[in-house]
Amino acid sequence: MRGDWGGPGESPVGVARASDVAASAGGLSWVSRARDARTVRVLVGPTGMLSVLEDFARGVGGAAASPGMVGDVLRWSGWQVDFDVTQLEGLAAYHQFLSTGTLSEAVCEARGVSTATLQVAVGEARFVGAERTQTWLGQEASVFTTDEKTGREAFHYTALLGNLVLRSRGEVGDTSSQLHEVTLTGVAHQLVQALRRVHPRTAAHGDTAALVFTADEAERLRQGARDWLRAAEEGHPPGEDGAPEWVRRMAGAESSEEALTWLFTSASDAARVAERVLELGAFLLEADAATAQA
């Protein structure tokens, strides 16, 4: 969902898939952008929903994403339509949509066009630090899409926590398809360079580092936390295991996604989170070296 979204375009006749929601389409808006070299994506829905998605794609929540109270959630429904503009029918369907502002059956059913329903939920959430002595507010957005032809469901989750942005995406029920990305801003140059050494899938620019984790890499971090906790328990008396609280939380997570969330929300400051990523990365490197020598 990242990218430079165009401004919403209002359709005087409504924008919707004709066979299903044309009757209730009045007042909806649309935005479009190039998804890649082949595909143009169009989102259709209430203007507020499109504004929120645009803000979250840029890493800012905006006033439209604030329901007012922690725990309250704003919900919208809409449509996502992908046009393969490298196919003649897909390109013609996209041009027809631009000329009419309407997603007719002819447009949606053309070769090279795929449609999906959108379910969007956003709100404010309270996060608790690893030491449990500090809490702070952040904004969350969850987007679920269901492909109209295959029924396949996908999700995209974004959490905005000050100078930290956490994103996860993938297919529902398929852990192997999931990707997790965290962007840390305001991090010292030395920390940024150190992150690149412990995690090669790190992009850096100035004081900002963006780390991407595959499902396997996320699971490796969770297992690393478990190994750390086990090693600490073996070296300390009962009740004094010596493992930090954030490591304990990661080790007890029910999934690798939950473990990463614990790691990246364990502190309100991106620099402190970066230090913890380095600590866990260093532990894993030492463990790998010890295994290689065994």
Short mmCIF file of C-alpha atoms in Angstrom, two decimals:
data_model
loop_
_atom_site.label_atom_id
_atom_site.label_comp_id
_atom_site.label_asym_id
_atom_site.label_seq_id
_atom_site.Cartn_x
_atom_site.Cartn_y
_atom_site.Cartn_z
CA MET A 1 0.00 0.00 0.00
CA ARG A 2 3.02 2.27 -0.08
CA GLY A 3 3.48 4.81 -2.80
CA ASP A 4 2.50 8.28 -3.93
CA TRP A 5 -1.27 8.13 -4.18
CA GLY A 6 -3.02 10.52 -6.51
CA GLY A 7 -5.74 12.78 -5.20
CA PRO A 8 -9.24 11.37 -4.93
CA GLY A 9 -11.40 11.77 -7.99
CA GLU A 10 -15.12 12.17 -7.51
CA SER A 11 -17.40 10.34 -9.93
CA PRO A 12 -20.63 12.19 -10.66
CA VAL A 13 -22.37 8.89 -11.34
CA GLY A 14 -20.82 6.88 -8.51
CA VAL A 15 -17.93 4.43 -8.62
CA ALA A 16 -18.60 0.75 -8.00
CA ARG A 17 -18.74 -2.70 -9.49
CA ALA A 18 -21.95 -2.50 -11.43
CA SER A 19 -23.31 -5.99 -10.73
CA ASP A 20 -22.97 -5.72 -6.94
CA VAL A 21 -22.85 -2.24 -5.54
CA ALA A 22 -23.84 0.20 -8.25
CA ALA A 23 -27.03 1.02 -6.42
CA SER A 24 -25.15 2.21 -3.34
CA ALA A 25 -22.14 3.70 -5.08
CA GLY A 26 -23.15 7.34 -5.05
CA GLY A 27 -20.73 9.64 -3.29
CA LEU A 28 -17.73 7.29 -3.42
CA SER A 29 -14.33 8.44 -4.61
CA TRP A 30 -11.31 6.81 -6.22
CA VAL A 31 -7.53 7.09 -6.32
CA SER A 32 -5.09 5.38 -8.67
CA ARG A 33 -1.37 4.81 -8.91
CA ALA A 34 1.08 2.62 -10.78
CA ARG A 35 1.69 -0.45 -8.63
CA ASP A 36 4.54 -1.72 -10.83
CA ALA A 37 5.60 -1.72 -14.49
CA ARG A 38 2.54 -3.82 -15.45
CA THR A 39 -0.23 -2.80 -13.10
CA VAL A 40 -2.27 0.28 -12.26
CA ARG A 41 -4.23 -0.04 -9.02
CA VAL A 42 -7.48 1.82 -8.38
CA LEU A 43 -9.02 2.07 -4.93
CA VAL A 44 -12.70 2.94 -4.61
CA GLY A 45 -14.47 3.93 -1.41
CA PRO A 46 -15.46 6.73 0.94
CA THR A 47 -13.22 9.78 0.78
CA GLY A 48 -12.26 9.39 4.44
CA MET A 49 -11.01 5.85 3.86
CA LEU A 50 -8.91 6.88 0.87
CA SER A 51 -7.39 9.79 2.81
CA VAL A 52 -6.46 7.51 5.69
CA LEU A 53 -4.86 4.94 3.38
CA GLU A 54 -2.85 7.67 1.70
CA ASP A 55 -1.67 9.05 5.05
CA PHE A 56 -0.65 5.64 6.37
CA ALA A 57 1.19 4.88 3.12
CA ARG A 58 3.26 8.02 3.78
CA GLY A 59 3.83 7.03 7.40
CA VAL A 60 1.55 9.64 8.98
CA GLY A 61 -1.79 8.91 10.58
CA GLY A 62 -3.50 12.26 10.15
CA ALA A 63 -6.59 13.55 11.89
CA ALA A 64 -8.86 11.35 9.79
CA ALA A 65 -7.32 8.26 11.39
CA SER A 66 -8.16 9.32 14.95
CA PRO A 67 -11.56 8.09 16.16
CA GLY A 68 -11.13 10.13 19.32
CA MET A 69 -10.56 7.54 22.07
CA VAL A 70 -8.18 4.64 22.56
CA GLY A 71 -9.96 1.44 21.63
CA ASP A 72 -12.43 3.11 19.28
CA VAL A 73 -12.15 1.94 15.67
CA LEU A 74 -13.17 3.53 12.38
CA ARG A 75 -14.25 1.02 9.72
CA TRP A 76 -14.84 1.32 5.98
CA SER A 77 -15.52 -0.93 3.01
CA GLY A 78 -14.39 -0.40 -0.55
CA TRP A 79 -12.96 -1.95 -3.69
CA GLN A 80 -9.51 -2.57 -5.12
CA VAL A 81 -9.16 -2.99 -8.87
CA ASP A 82 -5.89 -3.89 -10.63
CA PHE A 83 -5.50 -3.21 -14.36
CA ASP A 84 -2.76 -5.03 -16.26
CA VAL A 85 -1.99 -2.27 -18.75
CA THR A 86 0.44 -4.49 -20.69
CA GLN A 87 -2.60 -6.38 -22.00
CA LEU A 88 -4.73 -4.66 -24.62
CA GLU A 89 -8.00 -5.48 -22.85
CA GLY A 90 -6.65 -4.35 -19.51
CA LEU A 91 -5.42 -1.06 -20.95
CA ALA A 92 -8.71 -0.47 -22.78
CA ALA A 93 -10.66 -1.20 -19.57
CA TYR A 94 -8.53 1.29 -17.63
CA HIS A 95 -9.08 3.99 -20.26
CA GLN A 96 -12.82 3.26 -20.18
CA PHE A 97 -12.82 3.66 -16.41
CA LEU A 98 -10.97 6.98 -16.65
CA SER A 99 -13.43 8.28 -19.22
CA THR A 100 -16.58 7.29 -17.33
CA GLY A 101 -15.52 7.19 -13.67
CA THR A 102 -17.56 4.00 -13.35
CA LEU A 103 -16.45 0.40 -12.81
CA SER A 104 -18.99 -1.26 -15.05
CA GLU A 105 -19.29 -5.02 -15.47
CA ALA A 106 -17.52 -4.70 -18.82
CA VAL A 107 -14.56 -3.05 -17.09
CA CYS A 108 -14.38 -5.43 -14.13
CA GLU A 109 -14.73 -8.60 -16.21
CA ALA A 110 -12.22 -7.65 -18.92
CA ARG A 111 -9.12 -9.77 -19.38
CA GLY A 112 -6.27 -8.33 -17.36
CA VAL A 113 -8.53 -6.85 -14.66
CA SER A 114 -8.81 -8.25 -11.14
CA THR A 115 -11.12 -6.97 -8.41
CA ALA A 116 -11.10 -7.41 -4.65
CA THR A 117 -13.19 -6.17 -1.75
CA LEU A 118 -11.53 -3.97 0.88
CA GLN A 119 -12.14 -3.92 4.61
CA VAL A 120 -10.30 -1.14 6.44
CA ALA A 121 -10.07 -0.50 10.18
CA VAL A 122 -8.03 2.24 11.85
CA GLY A 123 -7.72 3.57 15.37
CA GLU A 124 -5.51 4.63 18.23
CA ALA A 125 -3.86 2.01 20.41
CA ARG A 126 -1.93 2.13 23.66
CA PHE A 127 1.46 0.40 23.68
CA VAL A 128 3.28 -0.72 26.83
CA GLY A 129 7.06 -0.74 27.01
CA ALA A 130 9.05 -3.83 27.94
CA GLU A 131 9.70 -2.48 31.43
CA ARG A 132 5.93 -1.82 31.84
CA THR A 133 6.70 1.60 33.33
CA GLN A 134 6.00 3.56 30.16
CA THR A 135 3.02 3.69 27.86
CA TRP A 136 2.42 5.69 24.71
CA LEU A 137 -0.17 6.08 22.00
CA GLY A 138 0.17 5.03 18.41
CA GLN A 139 -2.06 4.64 15.40
CA GLU A 140 -2.91 1.36 13.68
CA ALA A 141 -4.45 0.47 10.34
CA SER A 142 -5.51 -2.99 9.17
CA VAL A 143 -6.51 -3.60 5.56
CA PHE A 144 -7.97 -6.90 4.38
CA THR A 145 -8.59 -7.70 0.72
CA THR A 146 -10.58 -10.61 -0.69
CA ASP A 147 -10.06 -11.50 -4.35
CA GLU A 148 -13.41 -11.73 -6.11
CA LYS A 149 -12.41 -14.67 -8.33
CA THR A 150 -10.22 -16.81 -6.09
CA GLY A 151 -11.49 -15.84 -2.64
CA ARG A 152 -7.88 -15.41 -1.54
CA GLU A 153 -7.50 -13.09 1.45
CA ALA A 154 -4.54 -10.81 2.09
CA PHE A 155 -3.75 -8.36 4.87
CA HIS A 156 -1.64 -5.25 5.36
CA TYR A 157 -1.02 -3.95 8.89
CA THR A 158 0.62 -0.62 9.74
CA ALA A 159 1.50 0.78 13.16
CA LEU A 160 2.72 4.38 13.52
CA LEU A 161 4.70 4.91 16.73
CA GLY A 162 6.37 8.30 16.59
CA ASN A 163 9.75 7.82 14.89
CA LEU A 164 9.03 4.15 14.22
CA VAL A 165 6.77 2.64 11.55
CA LEU A 166 5.95 -1.07 11.57
CA ARG A 167 4.35 -2.81 8.57
CA SER A 168 3.34 -6.43 8.00
CA ARG A 169 1.70 -7.93 4.93
CA GLY A 170 0.93 -11.30 3.41
CA GLU A 171 -1.82 -13.81 2.73
CA VAL A 172 -4.18 -14.74 5.54
CA GLY A 173 -3.34 -18.20 6.85
CA ASP A 174 -0.05 -18.46 4.96
CA THR A 175 2.76 -17.54 7.33
CA SER A 176 5.42 -18.17 4.69
CA SER A 177 4.06 -15.32 2.54
CA GLN A 178 4.43 -12.69 5.25
CA LEU A 179 6.88 -9.81 5.11
CA HIS A 180 7.61 -7.46 7.97
CA GLU A 181 9.24 -4.05 7.69
CA VAL A 182 10.25 -1.57 10.35
CA THR A 183 11.46 1.96 9.64
CA LEU A 184 13.50 3.64 12.37
CA THR A 185 14.10 7.41 12.17
CA GLY A 186 16.41 9.56 14.26
CA VAL A 187 18.99 6.80 14.75
CA ALA A 188 22.70 7.65 15.08
CA HIS A 189 24.86 6.88 12.06
CA GLN A 190 26.89 4.31 14.00
CA LEU A 191 23.73 2.42 14.94
CA VAL A 192 22.49 2.47 11.36
CA GLN A 193 25.74 1.00 10.08
CA ALA A 194 25.73 -1.63 12.83
CA LEU A 195 22.20 -2.67 11.85
CA ARG A 196 23.38 -3.25 8.28
CA ARG A 197 26.07 -5.60 9.58
CA VAL A 198 23.74 -7.78 11.66
CA HIS A 199 20.85 -7.73 9.17
CA PRO A 200 21.84 -7.46 5.48
CA ARG A 201 18.25 -6.64 4.43
CA THR A 202 18.63 -3.14 5.82
CA ALA A 203 18.31 0.00 3.70
CA ALA A 204 19.77 3.16 5.19
CA HIS A 205 19.69 6.86 4.40
CA GLY A 206 20.96 9.46 6.81
CA ASP A 207 19.49 8.80 10.25
CA THR A 208 16.85 6.41 8.92
CA ALA A 209 17.07 2.63 8.64
CA ALA A 210 14.44 0.34 7.07
CA LEU A 211 14.72 -3.36 7.94
CA VAL A 212 12.78 -6.05 6.07
CA PHE A 213 12.24 -9.52 7.51
CA THR A 214 10.88 -12.56 5.73
CA ALA A 215 8.77 -15.07 7.62
CA ASP A 216 11.85 -17.30 8.11
CA GLU A 217 13.93 -14.38 9.40
CA ALA A 218 11.18 -13.38 11.81
CA GLU A 219 11.00 -16.96 13.11
CA ARG A 220 14.79 -16.97 13.55
CA LEU A 221 14.52 -13.90 15.78
CA ARG A 222 11.81 -15.56 17.87
CA GLN A 223 13.92 -18.70 18.21
CA GLY A 224 16.92 -16.54 19.10
CA ALA A 225 14.93 -14.99 21.94
CA ARG A 226 14.00 -18.47 23.18
CA ASP A 227 17.63 -19.60 23.06
CA TRP A 228 18.69 -16.45 24.91
CA LEU A 229 16.10 -17.07 27.62
CA ARG A 230 17.12 -20.72 27.92
CA ALA A 231 20.81 -19.81 28.22
CA ALA A 232 20.02 -17.17 30.84
CA GLU A 233 17.93 -19.58 32.90
CA GLU A 234 20.70 -22.16 32.87
CA GLY A 235 23.21 -19.63 34.17
CA HIS A 236 21.16 -18.04 36.94
CA PRO A 237 19.25 -19.21 40.04
CA PRO A 238 15.47 -19.71 39.68
CA GLY A 239 13.65 -16.38 39.55
CA GLU A 240 16.79 -14.54 38.43
CA ASP A 241 17.08 -15.61 34.83
CA GLY A 242 18.98 -12.52 33.71
CA ALA A 243 16.99 -12.14 30.46
CA PRO A 244 15.51 -8.71 29.67
CA GLU A 245 11.74 -8.43 29.74
CA TRP A 246 11.56 -7.76 26.00
CA VAL A 247 13.42 -11.03 25.35
CA ARG A 248 11.00 -12.89 27.61
CA ARG A 249 8.05 -11.41 25.72
CA MET A 250 9.50 -12.44 22.37
CA ALA A 251 10.27 -15.93 23.62
CA GLY A 252 6.68 -16.36 24.82
CA ALA A 253 5.09 -15.08 21.61
CA GLU A 254 2.66 -17.45 19.89
CA SER A 255 3.85 -16.49 16.41
CA SER A 256 6.86 -14.91 14.74
CA GLU A 257 4.73 -11.89 13.81
CA GLU A 258 3.79 -11.39 17.46
CA ALA A 259 7.45 -11.74 18.46
CA LEU A 260 8.50 -9.01 16.04
CA THR A 261 5.72 -6.77 17.27
CA TRP A 262 6.96 -7.20 20.84
CA LEU A 263 10.50 -6.35 19.75
CA PHE A 264 9.62 -3.25 17.77
CA THR A 265 7.13 -1.88 20.29
CA SER A 266 9.31 -2.62 23.33
CA ALA A 267 10.33 1.05 23.57
CA SER A 268 8.91 4.36 22.37
CA ASP A 269 12.25 5.51 20.98
CA ALA A 270 13.53 4.18 17.65
CA ALA A 271 17.16 4.34 18.80
CA ARG A 272 16.41 2.11 21.80
CA VAL A 273 14.61 -0.37 19.55
CA ALA A 274 17.62 -0.36 17.21
CA GLU A 275 19.89 -1.20 20.14
CA ARG A 276 17.71 -4.18 21.04
CA VAL A 277 17.76 -5.43 17.45
CA LEU A 278 21.56 -5.23 17.63
CA GLU A 279 21.65 -7.09 20.96
CA LEU A 280 19.56 -9.94 19.57
CA GLY A 281 21.49 -9.94 16.30
CA ALA A 282 24.79 -10.14 18.18
CA PHE A 283 23.48 -13.05 20.24
CA LEU A 284 22.51 -14.91 17.06
CA LEU A 285 25.88 -14.27 15.44
CA GLU A 286 27.67 -15.59 18.53
CA ALA A 287 25.41 -18.64 18.61
CA ASP A 288 26.11 -19.34 14.93
CA ALA A 289 29.84 -19.01 15.49
CA ALA A 290 29.70 -21.39 18.46
CA THR A 291 27.71 -23.92 16.42
CA ALA A 292 30.23 -23.72 13.57
CA GLN A 293 33.11 -24.43 15.94
CA ALA A 294 31.38 -27.34 17.66
#
